[in-house]
Every structure is written in C-alpha cells, then in structure tokens.
Short mmCIF file of C-alpha atoms in Angstrom, two decimals:
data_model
loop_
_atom_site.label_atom_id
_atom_site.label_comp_id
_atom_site.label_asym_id
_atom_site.label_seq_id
_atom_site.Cartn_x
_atom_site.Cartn_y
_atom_site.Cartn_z
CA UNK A 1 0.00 0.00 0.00
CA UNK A 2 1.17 3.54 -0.93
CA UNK A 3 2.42 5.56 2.01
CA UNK A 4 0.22 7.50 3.73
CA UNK A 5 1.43 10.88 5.65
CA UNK A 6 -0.43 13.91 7.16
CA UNK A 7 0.88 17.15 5.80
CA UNK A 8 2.10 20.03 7.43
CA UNK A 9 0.46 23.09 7.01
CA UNK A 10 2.84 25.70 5.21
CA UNK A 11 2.24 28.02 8.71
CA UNK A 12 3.33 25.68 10.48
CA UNK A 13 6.67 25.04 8.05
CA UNK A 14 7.17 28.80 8.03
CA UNK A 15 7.00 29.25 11.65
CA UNK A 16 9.78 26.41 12.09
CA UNK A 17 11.35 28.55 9.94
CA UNK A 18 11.21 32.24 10.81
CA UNK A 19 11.69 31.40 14.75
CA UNK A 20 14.64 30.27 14.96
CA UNK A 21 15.61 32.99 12.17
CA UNK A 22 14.68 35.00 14.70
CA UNK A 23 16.84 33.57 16.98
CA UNK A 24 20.05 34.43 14.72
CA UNK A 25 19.47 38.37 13.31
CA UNK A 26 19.22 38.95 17.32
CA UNK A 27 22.32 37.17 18.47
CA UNK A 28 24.08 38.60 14.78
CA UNK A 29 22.80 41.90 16.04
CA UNK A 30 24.25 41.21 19.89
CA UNK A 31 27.84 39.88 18.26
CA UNK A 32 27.85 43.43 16.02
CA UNK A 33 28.38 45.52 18.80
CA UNK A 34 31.82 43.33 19.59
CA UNK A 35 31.36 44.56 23.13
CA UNK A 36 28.15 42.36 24.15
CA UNK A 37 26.85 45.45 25.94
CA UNK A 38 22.58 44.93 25.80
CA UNK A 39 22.79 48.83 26.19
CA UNK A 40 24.84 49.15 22.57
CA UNK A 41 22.78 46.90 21.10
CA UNK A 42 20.46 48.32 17.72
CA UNK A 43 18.32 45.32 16.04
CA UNK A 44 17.29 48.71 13.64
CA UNK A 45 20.96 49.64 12.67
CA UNK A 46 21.66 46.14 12.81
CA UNK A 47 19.03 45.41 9.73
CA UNK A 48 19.25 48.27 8.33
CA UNK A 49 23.15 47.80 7.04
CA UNK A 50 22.33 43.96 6.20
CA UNK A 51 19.55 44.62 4.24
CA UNK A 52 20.88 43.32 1.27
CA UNK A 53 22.19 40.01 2.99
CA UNK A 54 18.18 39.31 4.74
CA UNK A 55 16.70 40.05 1.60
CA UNK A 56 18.60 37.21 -0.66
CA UNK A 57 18.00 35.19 2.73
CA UNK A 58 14.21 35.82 2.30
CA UNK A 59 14.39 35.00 -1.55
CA UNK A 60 16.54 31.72 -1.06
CA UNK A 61 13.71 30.26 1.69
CA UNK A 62 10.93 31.19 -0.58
CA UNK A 63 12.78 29.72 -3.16
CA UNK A 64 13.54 26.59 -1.63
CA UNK A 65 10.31 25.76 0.71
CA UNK A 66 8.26 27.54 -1.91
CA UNK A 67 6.61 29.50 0.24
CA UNK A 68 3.31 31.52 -0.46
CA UNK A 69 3.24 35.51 0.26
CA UNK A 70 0.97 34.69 3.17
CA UNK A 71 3.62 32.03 4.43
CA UNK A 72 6.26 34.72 4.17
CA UNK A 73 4.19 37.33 5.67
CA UNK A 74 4.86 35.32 9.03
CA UNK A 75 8.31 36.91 9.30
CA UNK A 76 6.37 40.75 9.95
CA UNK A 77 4.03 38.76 12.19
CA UNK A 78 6.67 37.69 14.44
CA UNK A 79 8.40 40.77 14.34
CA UNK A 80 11.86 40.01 14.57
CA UNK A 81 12.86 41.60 11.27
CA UNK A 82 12.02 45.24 12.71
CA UNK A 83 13.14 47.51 15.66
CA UNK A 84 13.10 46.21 18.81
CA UNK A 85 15.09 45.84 21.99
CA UNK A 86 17.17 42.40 22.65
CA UNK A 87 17.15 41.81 26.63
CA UNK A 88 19.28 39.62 28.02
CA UNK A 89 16.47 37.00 28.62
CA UNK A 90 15.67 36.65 24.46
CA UNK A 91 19.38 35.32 24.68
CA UNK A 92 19.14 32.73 27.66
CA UNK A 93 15.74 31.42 25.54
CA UNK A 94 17.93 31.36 22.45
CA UNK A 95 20.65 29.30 23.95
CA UNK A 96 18.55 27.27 25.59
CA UNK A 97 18.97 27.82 29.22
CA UNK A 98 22.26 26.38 29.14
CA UNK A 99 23.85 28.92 31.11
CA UNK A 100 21.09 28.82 33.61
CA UNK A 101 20.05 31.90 35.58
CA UNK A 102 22.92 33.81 37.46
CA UNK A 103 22.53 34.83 40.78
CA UNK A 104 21.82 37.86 41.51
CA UNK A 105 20.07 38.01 38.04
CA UNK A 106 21.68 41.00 36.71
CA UNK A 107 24.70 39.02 36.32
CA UNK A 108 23.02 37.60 32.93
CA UNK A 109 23.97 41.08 31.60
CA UNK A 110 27.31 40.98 32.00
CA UNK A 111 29.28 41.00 28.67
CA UNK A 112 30.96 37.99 29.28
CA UNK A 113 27.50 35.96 30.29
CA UNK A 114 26.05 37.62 27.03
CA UNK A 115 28.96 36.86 24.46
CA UNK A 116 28.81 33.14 25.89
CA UNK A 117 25.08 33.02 25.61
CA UNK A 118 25.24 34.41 21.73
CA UNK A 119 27.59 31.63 20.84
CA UNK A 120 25.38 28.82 22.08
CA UNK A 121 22.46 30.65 21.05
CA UNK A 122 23.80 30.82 17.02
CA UNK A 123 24.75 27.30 16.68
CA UNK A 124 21.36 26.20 18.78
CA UNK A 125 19.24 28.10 16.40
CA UNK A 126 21.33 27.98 13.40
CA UNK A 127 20.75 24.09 13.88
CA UNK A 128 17.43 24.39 14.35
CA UNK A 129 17.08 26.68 11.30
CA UNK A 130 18.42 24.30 9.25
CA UNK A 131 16.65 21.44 9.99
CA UNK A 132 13.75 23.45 9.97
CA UNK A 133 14.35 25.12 6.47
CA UNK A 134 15.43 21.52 4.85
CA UNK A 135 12.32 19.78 6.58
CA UNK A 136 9.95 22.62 4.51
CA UNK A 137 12.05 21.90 1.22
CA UNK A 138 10.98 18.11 1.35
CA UNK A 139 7.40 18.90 2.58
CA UNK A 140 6.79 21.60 -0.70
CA UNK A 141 8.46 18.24 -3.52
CA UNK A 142 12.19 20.45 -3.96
CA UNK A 143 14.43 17.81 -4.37
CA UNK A 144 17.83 17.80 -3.21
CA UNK A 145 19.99 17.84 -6.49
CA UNK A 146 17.59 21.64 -6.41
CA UNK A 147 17.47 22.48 -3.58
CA UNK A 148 20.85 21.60 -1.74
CA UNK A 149 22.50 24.75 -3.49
CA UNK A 150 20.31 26.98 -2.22
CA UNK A 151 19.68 25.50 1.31
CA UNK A 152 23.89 25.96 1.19
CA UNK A 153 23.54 29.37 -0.06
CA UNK A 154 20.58 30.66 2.73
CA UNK A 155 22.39 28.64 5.38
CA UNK A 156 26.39 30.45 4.66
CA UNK A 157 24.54 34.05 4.56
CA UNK A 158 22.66 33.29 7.89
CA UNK A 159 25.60 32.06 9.71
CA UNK A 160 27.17 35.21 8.37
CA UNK A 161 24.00 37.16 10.07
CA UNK A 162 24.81 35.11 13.22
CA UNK A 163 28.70 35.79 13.75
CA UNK A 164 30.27 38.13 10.86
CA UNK A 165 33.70 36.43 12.53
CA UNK A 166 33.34 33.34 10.54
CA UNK A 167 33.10 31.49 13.89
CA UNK A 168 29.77 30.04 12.99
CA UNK A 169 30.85 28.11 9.71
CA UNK A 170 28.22 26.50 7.70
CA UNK A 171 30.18 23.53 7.37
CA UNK A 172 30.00 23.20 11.46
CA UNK A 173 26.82 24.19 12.00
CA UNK A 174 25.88 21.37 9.06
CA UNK A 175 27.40 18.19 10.74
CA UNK A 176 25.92 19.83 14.08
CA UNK A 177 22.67 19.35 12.37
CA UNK A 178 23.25 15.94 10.93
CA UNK A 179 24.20 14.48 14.53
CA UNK A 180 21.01 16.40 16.23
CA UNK A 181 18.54 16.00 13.84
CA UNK A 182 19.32 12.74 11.49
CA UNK A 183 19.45 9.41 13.85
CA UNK A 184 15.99 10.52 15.50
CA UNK A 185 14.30 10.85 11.50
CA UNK A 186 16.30 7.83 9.77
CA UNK A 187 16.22 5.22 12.72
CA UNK A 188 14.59 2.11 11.95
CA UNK A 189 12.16 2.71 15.00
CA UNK A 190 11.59 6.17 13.23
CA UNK A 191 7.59 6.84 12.20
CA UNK A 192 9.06 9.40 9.01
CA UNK A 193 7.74 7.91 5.89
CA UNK A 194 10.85 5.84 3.92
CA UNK A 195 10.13 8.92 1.20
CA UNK A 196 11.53 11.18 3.52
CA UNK A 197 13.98 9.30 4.69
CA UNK A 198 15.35 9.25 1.25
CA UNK A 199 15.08 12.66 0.94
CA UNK A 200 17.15 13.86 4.19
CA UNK A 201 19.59 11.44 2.89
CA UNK A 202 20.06 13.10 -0.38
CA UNK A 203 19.72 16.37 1.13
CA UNK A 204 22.77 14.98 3.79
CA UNK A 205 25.14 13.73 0.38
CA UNK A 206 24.57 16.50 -0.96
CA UNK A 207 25.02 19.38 1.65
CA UNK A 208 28.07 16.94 2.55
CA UNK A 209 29.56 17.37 -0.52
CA UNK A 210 28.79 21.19 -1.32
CA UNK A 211 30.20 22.38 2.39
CA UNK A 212 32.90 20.63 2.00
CA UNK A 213 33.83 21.91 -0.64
CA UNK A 214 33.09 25.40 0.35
#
C-alpha cells in the first residue's frame, strides 16, 4: 500500500522557519556591537546595514520551501525583522537555558554571560534553522539535487548574520545538524515515511559534498 502521511500546514513550516531565524538576526545583532553590551545593542541599525544580505535570505527560503506571500508574511508577524530591543532573557531562551540563571540576576547582563550566551544561542538556532528550512524543502516536492545549493547558499549568509567572525561556519553548523537531527528521523524505529527518509539522505550527500567543498 502507498504511504500514507499527514501534511504540514505551510504556517506551520514557516514558523519552524522564521523562529529560529529569529533567533540568529538577534544574536548577529548582539555579536555586532563586539562589546556584548545589551545597552549598545540596535536590532534597527543592525538590519538596516544587512539589508541586502536578509533580503537574498528571504528569496533563497521562498525559493527553496516555496513559500506563499501569506507564508512569508509570518516573518512581519513575528516581528523580529524590525526595531526592537534584545534583553538579556531573548538570549538565555535562544541558547537554551544552558547557562542557567545567574545569581543575583543582573549578572546575565554581563558581557561575558552575554557573548557566551550568543555563541550557544547561534549554533542552537542555526541548527534548528536548518533542519527546519530543509524539513519545509521536502514537505513543498524540492528535491535535493535543487534544492541543496540553495539551502547551502541561505544557510552560509545566515551564519554570516549570526557571527560576521566566521566562527559560525556552515560547514559546522551542518554536521551539528546531521548528529542532532538525522538518527531521530532515519532510525529504523523512526515513524518518518521511507520517502523522507530518502530525501534527508540526499539532502545529507549532498550538503556533505557542497560544504565541503566550500
């Protein structure tokens, strides 16, 4: 019998999408200031001088998940692509709690407690972006000899919104992904369908062999 799977509703794909996005304009705008002083911090500057670099982001995940306009238009629902302040607690949800919450709280505002919390934060999301932007190709039919270029392409220019320094690589944040995200999908025990299965495979060859090469 053919396979049967439930689709996701393109919100839902976009919103996997444009969180974690979120996530890394924030931390990108955070790592900017290369003092990780909250007070310095300007998400409107910030977006304002990579305009060009969020736009051809925008156009590669449209692209690539073949999103709708009203899919798209999730990004000015959330918000994170305009003005707004980053307080220290955005960053301890972006990294995942990992640092936990100092004591006496303020502490979490210290530059050193913020530049540690934007480097876990960008690889966390960064992951999570990827997984999230690769899962929407295979749910919209992009195949992977298609899409892999520009998944590549969207993923080195947000990494590049993350941490300008280069210390968020796509080819590190890619095998971060594979070891997070791949054993859980392509287990045996896994409930994906074996058509997507196949397809984060390709996806995995083929990322493999662009980044690499990179």
């Amino acid at each position: 019998m053919p396979e049967q799977v439930t689709p996701i509703s393109e919100a839902l794909l976009a919103r996997a999408v444009f969180g974690p996005l979120g996530g890394v304009v924030e931390v990108g705008a955070v790592n900017a200031t290369g003092t990780w002083r909250l007070t310095e911090v300007s998400m409107g500057d910030y977006l304002a001088r990579r305009r060009s670099d969020v736009e051809r982001l925008l156009e590669g995940i449209r692209s690539v998940c073949r999103f709708s306009d009203d899919a798209m238009a999730i990004v000015d629902e959330l918000g994170r692509l305009r003005d707004h302040d980053v307080p220290a607690a955005y960053l301890l949800l972006w990294s995942g709690g990992i640092t936990g919450v100092p004591q006496p709280l303020e502490r979490l505002e210290e530059p050193p407690v913020v530049r540690r919390m934007c480097r876990m934060a960008a690889d966390l999301q960064l992951t999570l972006f990827l997984q999230a932007l690769i899962n929407a190709a295979i749910a919209a039919g992009t195949e992977a000899g298609r899409g892999a270029p520009h998944v590549a392409e969207v993923l080195a220019t947000a990494s590049d919104l993350a941490d300008a320094t280069g210390r968020s690589a796509p080819a590190d944040i890619f095998r971060m992904w594979r070891v997070a995200h791949l054993p859980a999908i392509l287990s045996p025990e896994s409930d994906a369908p074996e058509s997507g299965k196949v397809a984060f495979r390709a996806y995995d060859q083929l990322l493999e062999e662009l980044l690499a090469a990179a």
